[in-house]
Short mmCIF file of N, CA, C and O in Angstrom, two decimals:
data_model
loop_
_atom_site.label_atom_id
_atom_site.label_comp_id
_atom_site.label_asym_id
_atom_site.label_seq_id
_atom_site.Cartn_x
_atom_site.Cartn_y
_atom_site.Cartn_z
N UNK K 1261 0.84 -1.19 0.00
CA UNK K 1261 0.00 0.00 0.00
C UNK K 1261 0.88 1.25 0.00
O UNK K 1261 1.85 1.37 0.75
N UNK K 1262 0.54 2.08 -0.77
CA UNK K 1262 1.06 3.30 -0.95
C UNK K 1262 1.13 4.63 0.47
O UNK K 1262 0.10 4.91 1.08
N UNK K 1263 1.77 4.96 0.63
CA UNK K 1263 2.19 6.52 1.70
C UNK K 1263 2.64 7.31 0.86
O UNK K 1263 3.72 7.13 0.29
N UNK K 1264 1.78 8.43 0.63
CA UNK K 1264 2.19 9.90 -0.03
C UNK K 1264 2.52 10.87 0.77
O UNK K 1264 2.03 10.77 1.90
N UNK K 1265 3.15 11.72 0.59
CA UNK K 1265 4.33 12.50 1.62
C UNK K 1265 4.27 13.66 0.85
O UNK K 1265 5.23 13.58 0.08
N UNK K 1266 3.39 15.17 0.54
CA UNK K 1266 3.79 16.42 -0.45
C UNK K 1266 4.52 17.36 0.54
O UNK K 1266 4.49 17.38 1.77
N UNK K 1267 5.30 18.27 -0.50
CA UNK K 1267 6.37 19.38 -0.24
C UNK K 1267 6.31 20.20 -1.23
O UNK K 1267 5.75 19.91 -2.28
N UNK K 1268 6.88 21.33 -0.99
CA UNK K 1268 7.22 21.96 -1.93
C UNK K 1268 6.54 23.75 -2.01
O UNK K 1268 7.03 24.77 -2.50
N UNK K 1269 4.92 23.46 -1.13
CA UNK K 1269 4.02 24.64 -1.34
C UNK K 1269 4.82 25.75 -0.75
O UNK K 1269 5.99 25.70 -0.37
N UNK K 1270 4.04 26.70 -0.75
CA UNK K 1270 4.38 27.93 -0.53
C UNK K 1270 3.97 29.16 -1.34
O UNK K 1270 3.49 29.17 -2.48
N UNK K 1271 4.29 30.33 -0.42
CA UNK K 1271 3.88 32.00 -1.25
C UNK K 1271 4.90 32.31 -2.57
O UNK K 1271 6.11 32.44 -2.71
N UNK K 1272 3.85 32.36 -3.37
CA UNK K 1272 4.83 32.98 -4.66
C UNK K 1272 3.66 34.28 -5.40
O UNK K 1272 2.49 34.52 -5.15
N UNK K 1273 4.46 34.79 -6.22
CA UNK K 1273 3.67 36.28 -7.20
C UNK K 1273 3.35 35.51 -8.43
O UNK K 1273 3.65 34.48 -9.03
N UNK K 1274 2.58 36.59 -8.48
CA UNK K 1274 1.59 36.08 -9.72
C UNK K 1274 2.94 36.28 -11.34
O UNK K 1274 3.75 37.10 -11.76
N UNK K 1275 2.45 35.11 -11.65
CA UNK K 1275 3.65 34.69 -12.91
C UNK K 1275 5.14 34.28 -12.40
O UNK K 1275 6.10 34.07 -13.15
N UNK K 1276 5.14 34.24 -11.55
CA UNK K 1276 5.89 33.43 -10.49
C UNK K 1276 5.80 31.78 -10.65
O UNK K 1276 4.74 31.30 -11.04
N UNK K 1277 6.88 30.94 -10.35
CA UNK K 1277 7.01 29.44 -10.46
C UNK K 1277 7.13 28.43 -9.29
O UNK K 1277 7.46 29.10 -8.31
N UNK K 1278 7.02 27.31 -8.98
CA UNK K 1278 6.75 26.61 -7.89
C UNK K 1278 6.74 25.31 -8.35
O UNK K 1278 5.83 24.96 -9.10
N UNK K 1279 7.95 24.24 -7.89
CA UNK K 1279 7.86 23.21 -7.81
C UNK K 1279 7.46 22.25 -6.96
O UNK K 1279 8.31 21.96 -6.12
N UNK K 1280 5.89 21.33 -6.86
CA UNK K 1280 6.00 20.39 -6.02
C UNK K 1280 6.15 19.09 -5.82
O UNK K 1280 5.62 18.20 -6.49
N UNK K 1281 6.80 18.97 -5.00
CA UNK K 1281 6.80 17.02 -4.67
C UNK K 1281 6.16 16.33 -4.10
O UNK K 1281 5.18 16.74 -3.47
N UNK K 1282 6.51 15.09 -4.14
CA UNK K 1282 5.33 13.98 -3.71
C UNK K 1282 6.14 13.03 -3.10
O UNK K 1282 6.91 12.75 -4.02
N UNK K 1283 6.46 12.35 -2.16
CA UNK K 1283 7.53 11.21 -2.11
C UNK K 1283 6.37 10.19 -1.70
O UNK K 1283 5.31 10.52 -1.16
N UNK K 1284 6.75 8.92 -2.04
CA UNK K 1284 5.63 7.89 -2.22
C UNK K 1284 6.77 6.92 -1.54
O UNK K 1284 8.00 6.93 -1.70
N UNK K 1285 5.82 5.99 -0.62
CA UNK K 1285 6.88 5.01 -0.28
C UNK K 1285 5.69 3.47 -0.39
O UNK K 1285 4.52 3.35 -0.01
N UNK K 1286 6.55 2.55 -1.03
CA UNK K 1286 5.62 1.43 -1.49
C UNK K 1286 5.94 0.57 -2.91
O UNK K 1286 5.88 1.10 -4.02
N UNK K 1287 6.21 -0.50 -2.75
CA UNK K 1287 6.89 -1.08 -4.21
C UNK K 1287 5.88 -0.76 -5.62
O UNK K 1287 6.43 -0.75 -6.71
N UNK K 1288 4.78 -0.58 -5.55
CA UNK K 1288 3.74 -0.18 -6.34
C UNK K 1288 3.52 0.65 -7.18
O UNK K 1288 2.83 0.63 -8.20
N UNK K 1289 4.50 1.84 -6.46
CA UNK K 1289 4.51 3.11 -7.03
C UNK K 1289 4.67 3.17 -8.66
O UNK K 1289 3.86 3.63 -9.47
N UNK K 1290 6.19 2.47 -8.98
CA UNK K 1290 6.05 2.45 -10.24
C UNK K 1290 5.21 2.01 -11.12
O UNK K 1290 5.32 2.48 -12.25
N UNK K 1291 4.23 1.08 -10.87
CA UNK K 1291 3.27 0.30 -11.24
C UNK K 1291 1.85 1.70 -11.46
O UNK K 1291 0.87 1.55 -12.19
N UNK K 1292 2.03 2.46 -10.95
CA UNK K 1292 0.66 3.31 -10.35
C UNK K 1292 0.29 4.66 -11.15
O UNK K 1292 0.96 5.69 -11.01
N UNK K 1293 -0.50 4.60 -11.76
CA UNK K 1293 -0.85 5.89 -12.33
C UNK K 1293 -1.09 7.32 -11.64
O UNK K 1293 -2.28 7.50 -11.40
N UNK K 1294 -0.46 8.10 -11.37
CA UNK K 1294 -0.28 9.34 -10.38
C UNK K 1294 -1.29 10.56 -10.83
O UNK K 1294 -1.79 10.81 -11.92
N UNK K 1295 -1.44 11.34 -9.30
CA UNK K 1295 -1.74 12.26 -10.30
C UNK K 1295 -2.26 13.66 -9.20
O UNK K 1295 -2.75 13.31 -8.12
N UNK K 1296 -2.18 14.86 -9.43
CA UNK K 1296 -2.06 15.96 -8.89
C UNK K 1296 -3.61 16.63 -8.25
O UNK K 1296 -4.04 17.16 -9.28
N UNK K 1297 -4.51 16.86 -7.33
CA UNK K 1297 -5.23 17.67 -6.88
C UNK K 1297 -5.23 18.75 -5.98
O UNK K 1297 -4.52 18.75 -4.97
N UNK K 1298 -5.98 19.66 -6.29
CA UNK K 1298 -6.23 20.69 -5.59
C UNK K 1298 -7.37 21.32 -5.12
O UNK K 1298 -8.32 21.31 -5.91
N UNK K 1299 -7.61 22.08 -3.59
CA UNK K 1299 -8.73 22.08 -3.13
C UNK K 1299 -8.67 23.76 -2.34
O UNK K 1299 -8.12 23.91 -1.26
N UNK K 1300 -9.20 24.69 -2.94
CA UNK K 1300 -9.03 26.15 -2.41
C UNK K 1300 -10.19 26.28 -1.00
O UNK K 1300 -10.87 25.29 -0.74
N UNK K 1301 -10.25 26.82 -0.65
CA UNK K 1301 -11.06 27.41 0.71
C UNK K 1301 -12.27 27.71 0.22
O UNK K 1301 -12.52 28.68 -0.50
N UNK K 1302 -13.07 26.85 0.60
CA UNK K 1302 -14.82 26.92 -0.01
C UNK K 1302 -14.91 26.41 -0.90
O UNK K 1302 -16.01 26.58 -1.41
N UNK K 1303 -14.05 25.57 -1.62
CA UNK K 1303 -14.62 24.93 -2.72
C UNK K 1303 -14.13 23.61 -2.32
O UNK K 1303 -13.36 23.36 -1.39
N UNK K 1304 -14.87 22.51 -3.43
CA UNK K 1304 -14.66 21.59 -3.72
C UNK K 1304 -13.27 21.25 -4.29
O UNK K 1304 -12.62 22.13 -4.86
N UNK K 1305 -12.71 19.79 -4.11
CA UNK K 1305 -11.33 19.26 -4.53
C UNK K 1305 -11.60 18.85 -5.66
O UNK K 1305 -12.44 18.04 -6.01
N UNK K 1306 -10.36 19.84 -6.64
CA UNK K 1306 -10.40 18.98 -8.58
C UNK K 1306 -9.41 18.76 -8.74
O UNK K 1306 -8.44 19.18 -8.11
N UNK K 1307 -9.47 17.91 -9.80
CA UNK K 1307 -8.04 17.26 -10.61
C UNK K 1307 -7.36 18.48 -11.38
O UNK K 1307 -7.79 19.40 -12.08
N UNK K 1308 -6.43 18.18 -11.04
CA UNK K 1308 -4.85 18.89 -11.55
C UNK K 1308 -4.56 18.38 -13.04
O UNK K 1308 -5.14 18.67 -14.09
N UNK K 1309 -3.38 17.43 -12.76
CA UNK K 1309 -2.89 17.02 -13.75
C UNK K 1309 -2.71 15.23 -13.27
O UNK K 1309 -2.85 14.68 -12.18
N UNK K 1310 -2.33 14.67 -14.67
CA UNK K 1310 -2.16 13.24 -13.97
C UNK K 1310 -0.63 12.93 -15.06
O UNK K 1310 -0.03 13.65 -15.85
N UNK K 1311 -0.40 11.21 -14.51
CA UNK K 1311 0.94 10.72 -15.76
C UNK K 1311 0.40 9.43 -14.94
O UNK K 1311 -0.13 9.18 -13.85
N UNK K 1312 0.87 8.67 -16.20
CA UNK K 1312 1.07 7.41 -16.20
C UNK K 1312 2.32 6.38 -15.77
O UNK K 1312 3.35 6.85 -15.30
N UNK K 1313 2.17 5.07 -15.96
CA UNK K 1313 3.60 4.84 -15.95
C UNK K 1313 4.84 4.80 -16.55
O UNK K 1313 5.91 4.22 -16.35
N UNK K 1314 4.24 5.84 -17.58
CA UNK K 1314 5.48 6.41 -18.68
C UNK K 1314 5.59 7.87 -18.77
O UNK K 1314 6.00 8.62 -17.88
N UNK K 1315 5.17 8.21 -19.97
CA UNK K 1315 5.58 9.53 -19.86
C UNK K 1315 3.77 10.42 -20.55
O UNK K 1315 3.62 11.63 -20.77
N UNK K 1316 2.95 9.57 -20.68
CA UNK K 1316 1.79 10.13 -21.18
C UNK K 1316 1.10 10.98 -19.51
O UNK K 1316 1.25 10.53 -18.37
N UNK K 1317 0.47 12.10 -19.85
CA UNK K 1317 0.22 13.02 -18.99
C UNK K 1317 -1.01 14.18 -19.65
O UNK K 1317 -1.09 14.75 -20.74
N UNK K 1318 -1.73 14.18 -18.64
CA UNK K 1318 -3.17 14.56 -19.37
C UNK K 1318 -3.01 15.94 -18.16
O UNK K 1318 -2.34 15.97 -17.12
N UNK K 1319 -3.98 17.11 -18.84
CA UNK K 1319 -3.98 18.08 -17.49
C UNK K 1319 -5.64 18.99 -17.75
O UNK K 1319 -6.30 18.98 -18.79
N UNK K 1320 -5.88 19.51 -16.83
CA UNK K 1320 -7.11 20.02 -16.61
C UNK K 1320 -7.00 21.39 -17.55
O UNK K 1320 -5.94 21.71 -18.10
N UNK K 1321 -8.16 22.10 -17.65
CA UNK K 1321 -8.23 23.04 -19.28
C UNK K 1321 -7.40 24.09 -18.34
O UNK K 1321 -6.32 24.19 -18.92
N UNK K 1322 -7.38 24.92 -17.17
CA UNK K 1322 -7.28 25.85 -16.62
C UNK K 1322 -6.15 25.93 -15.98
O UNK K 1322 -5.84 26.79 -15.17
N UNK K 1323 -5.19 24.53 -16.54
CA UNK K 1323 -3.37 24.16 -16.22
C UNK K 1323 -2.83 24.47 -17.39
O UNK K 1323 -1.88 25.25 -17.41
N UNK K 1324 -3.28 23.97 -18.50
CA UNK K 1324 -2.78 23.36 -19.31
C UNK K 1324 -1.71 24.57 -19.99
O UNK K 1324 -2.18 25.70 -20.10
N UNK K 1325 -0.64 24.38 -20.34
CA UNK K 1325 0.97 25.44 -20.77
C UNK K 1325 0.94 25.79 -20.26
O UNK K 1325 1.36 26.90 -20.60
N UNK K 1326 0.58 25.79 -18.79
CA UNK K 1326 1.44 26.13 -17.45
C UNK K 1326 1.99 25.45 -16.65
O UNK K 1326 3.14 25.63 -16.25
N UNK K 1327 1.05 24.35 -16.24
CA UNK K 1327 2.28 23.01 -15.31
C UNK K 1327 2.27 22.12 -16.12
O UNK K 1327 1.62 21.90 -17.14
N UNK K 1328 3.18 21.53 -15.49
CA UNK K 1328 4.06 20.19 -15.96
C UNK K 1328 4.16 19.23 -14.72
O UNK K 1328 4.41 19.68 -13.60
N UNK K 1329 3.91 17.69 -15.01
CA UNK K 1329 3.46 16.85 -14.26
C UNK K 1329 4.86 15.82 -14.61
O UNK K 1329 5.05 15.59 -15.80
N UNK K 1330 5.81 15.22 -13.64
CA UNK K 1330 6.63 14.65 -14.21
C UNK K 1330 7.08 13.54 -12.87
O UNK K 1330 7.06 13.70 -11.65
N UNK K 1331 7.40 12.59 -13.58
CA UNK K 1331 8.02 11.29 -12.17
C UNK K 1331 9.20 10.60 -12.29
O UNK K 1331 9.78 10.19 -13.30
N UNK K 1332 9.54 10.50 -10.85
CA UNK K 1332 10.88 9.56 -11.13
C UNK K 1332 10.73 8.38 -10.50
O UNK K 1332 10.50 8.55 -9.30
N UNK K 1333 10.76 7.40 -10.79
CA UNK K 1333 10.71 5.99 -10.59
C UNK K 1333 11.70 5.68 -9.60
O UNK K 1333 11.34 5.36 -8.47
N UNK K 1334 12.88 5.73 -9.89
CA UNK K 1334 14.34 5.55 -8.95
C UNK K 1334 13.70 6.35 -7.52
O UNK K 1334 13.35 5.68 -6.55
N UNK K 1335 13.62 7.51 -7.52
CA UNK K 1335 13.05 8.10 -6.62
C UNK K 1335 12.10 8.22 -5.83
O UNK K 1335 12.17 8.83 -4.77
N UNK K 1336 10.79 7.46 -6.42
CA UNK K 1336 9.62 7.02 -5.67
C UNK K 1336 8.74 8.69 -5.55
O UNK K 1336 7.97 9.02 -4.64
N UNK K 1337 9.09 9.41 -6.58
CA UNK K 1337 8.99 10.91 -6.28
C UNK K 1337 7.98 11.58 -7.98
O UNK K 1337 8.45 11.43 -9.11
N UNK K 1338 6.75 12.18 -7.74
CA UNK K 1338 6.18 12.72 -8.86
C UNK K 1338 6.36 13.98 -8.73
O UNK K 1338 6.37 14.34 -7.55
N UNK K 1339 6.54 14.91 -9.58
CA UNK K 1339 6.51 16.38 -9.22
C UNK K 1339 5.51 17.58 -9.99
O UNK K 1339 5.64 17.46 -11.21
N UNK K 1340 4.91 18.27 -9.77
CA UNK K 1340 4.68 19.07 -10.55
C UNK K 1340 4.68 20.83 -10.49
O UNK K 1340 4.03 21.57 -9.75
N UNK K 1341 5.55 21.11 -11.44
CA UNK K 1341 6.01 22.17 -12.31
C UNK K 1341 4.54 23.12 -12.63
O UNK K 1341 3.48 22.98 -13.25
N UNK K 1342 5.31 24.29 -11.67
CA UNK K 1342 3.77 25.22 -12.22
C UNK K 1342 4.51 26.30 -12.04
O UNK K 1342 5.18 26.64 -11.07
N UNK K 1343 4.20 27.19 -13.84
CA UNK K 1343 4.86 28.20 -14.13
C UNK K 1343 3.57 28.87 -14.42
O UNK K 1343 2.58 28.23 -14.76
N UNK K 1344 3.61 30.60 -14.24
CA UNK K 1344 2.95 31.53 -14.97
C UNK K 1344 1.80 31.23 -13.90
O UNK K 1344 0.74 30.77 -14.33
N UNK K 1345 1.91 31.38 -12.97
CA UNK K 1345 0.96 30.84 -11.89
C UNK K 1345 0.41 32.14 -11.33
O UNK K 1345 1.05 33.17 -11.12
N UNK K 1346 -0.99 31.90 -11.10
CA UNK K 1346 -2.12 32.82 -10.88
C UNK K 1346 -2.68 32.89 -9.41
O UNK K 1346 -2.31 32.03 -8.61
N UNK K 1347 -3.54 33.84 -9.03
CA UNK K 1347 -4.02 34.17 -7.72
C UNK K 1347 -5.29 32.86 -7.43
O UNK K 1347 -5.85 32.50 -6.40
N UNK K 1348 -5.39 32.43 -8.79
CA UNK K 1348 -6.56 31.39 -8.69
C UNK K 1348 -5.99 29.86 -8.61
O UNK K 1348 -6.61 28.80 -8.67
N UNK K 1349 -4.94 30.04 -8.51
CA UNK K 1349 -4.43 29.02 -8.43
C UNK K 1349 -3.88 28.25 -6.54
O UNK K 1349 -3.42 27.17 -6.17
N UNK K 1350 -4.26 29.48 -5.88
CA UNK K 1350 -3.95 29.02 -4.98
C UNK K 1350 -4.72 28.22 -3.78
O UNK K 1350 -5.73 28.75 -3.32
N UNK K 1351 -4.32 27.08 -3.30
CA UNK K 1351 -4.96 25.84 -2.93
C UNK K 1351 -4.14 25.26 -1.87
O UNK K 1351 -3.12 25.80 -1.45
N UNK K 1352 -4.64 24.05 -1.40
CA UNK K 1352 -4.10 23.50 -0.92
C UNK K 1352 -4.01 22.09 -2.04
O UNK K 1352 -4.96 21.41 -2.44
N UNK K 1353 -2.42 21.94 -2.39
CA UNK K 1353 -1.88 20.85 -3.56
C UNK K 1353 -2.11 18.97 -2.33
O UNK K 1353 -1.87 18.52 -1.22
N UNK K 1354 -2.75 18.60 -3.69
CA UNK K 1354 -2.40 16.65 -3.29
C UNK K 1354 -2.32 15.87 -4.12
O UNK K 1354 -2.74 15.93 -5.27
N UNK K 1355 -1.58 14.80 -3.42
CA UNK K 1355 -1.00 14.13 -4.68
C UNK K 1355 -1.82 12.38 -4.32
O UNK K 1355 -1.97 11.89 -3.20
N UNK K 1356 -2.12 11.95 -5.27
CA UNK K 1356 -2.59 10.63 -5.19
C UNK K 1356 -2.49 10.03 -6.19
O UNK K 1356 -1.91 10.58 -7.12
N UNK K 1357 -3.12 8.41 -6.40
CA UNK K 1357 -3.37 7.95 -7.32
C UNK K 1357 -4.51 8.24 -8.53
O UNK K 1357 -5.56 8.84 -8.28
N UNK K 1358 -4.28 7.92 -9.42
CA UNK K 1358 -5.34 8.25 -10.61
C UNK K 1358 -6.14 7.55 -11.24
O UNK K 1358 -5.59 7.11 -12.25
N UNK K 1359 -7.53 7.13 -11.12
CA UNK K 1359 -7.56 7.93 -10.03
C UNK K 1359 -7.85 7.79 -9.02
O UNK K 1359 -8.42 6.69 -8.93
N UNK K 1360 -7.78 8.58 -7.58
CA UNK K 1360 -8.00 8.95 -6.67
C UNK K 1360 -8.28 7.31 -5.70
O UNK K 1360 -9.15 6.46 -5.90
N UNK K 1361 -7.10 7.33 -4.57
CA UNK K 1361 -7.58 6.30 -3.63
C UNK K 1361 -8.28 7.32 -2.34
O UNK K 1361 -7.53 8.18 -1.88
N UNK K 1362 -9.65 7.21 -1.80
CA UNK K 1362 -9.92 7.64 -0.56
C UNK K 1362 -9.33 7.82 0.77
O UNK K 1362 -9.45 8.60 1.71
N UNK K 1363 -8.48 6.56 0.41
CA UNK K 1363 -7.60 6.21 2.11
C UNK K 1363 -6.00 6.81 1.61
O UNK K 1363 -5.00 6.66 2.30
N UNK K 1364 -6.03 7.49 0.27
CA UNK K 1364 -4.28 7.94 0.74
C UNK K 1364 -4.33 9.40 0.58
O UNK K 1364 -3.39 10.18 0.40
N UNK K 1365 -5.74 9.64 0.69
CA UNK K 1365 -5.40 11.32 0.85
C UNK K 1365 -4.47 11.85 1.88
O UNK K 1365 -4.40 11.13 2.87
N UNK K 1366 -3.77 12.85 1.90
CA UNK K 1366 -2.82 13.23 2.79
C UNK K 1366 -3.06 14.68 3.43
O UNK K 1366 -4.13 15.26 3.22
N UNK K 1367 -2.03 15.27 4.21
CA UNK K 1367 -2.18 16.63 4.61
C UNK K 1367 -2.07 17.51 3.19
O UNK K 1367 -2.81 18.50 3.23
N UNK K 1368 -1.54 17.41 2.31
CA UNK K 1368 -1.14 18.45 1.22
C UNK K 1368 -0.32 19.41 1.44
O UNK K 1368 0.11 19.61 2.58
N UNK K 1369 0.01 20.15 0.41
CA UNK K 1369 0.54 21.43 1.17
C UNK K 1369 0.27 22.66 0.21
O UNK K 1369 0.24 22.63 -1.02
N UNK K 1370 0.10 23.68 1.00
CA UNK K 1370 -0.12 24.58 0.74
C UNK K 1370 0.91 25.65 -0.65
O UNK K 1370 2.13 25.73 -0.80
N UNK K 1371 -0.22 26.30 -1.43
CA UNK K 1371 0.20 27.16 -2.28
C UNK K 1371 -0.46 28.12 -2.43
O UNK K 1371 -1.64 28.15 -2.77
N UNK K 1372 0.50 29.35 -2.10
CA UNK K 1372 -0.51 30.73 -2.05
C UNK K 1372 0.16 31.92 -3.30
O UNK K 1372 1.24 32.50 -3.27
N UNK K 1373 -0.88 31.99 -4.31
CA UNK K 1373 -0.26 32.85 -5.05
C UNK K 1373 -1.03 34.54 -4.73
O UNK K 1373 -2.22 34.87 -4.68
N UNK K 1374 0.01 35.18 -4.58
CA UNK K 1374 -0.35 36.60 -4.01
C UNK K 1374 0.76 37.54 -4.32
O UNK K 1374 1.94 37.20 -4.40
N UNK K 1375 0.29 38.82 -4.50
CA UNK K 1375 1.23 39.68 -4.75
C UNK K 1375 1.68 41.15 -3.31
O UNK K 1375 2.57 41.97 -3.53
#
């Protein structure tokens, strides 16, 4: 069974960049289709972006040529790359399977875009 572990959040300006991580511990991982959510204050939790166990990677209309969703296998680690980043973008980031297991939701971490 999978343990997801995110890092990375934090305050950044608008068009500003932010990398986050995921560390996954569990032989499975590589086996596992990944994938990125986010959940702002009063709203409901949506899908981000996702990847597979290669390099195919799908992303939501309101990401899309701005982040980048990417994994390392050796590492047990998914990351995602968010450039040109907006005030609406800020959430609290999670990382799970794709999709979505109930029981490995995690704390997340926070991303606040503000100027």
């Amino acid at each position: 069974q999978l343990q997801l572990v995110e890092s990375g959040g934090g305050l950044v300006q608008p068009g500003g960049s932010l990398r986050l991580s995921c560390a996954a511990s569990g032989r499975t991982f590589s086996s596992s289709d990944m994938g990125w959510f986010r959940q702002a204050p009063g709203k409901e939790r949506e899908f981000v972006a996702s990847i597979n166990r290669g390099e195919y990677t799908y992303y939501a209309d309101s990401v899309k040529g701005r982040f980048a969703i990417s994994r390392d296998n050796a590492k047990s680690t998914v990351y995602l790359q968010m450039n040109l980043m907006q005030p609406e973008d800020t959430a609290v980031y999670y990382c799970n399977t794709n999709p979505p297991a109930k029981d490995l939701w995690g704390q997340g971490t926070q991303v606040t875009v503000s100027s």
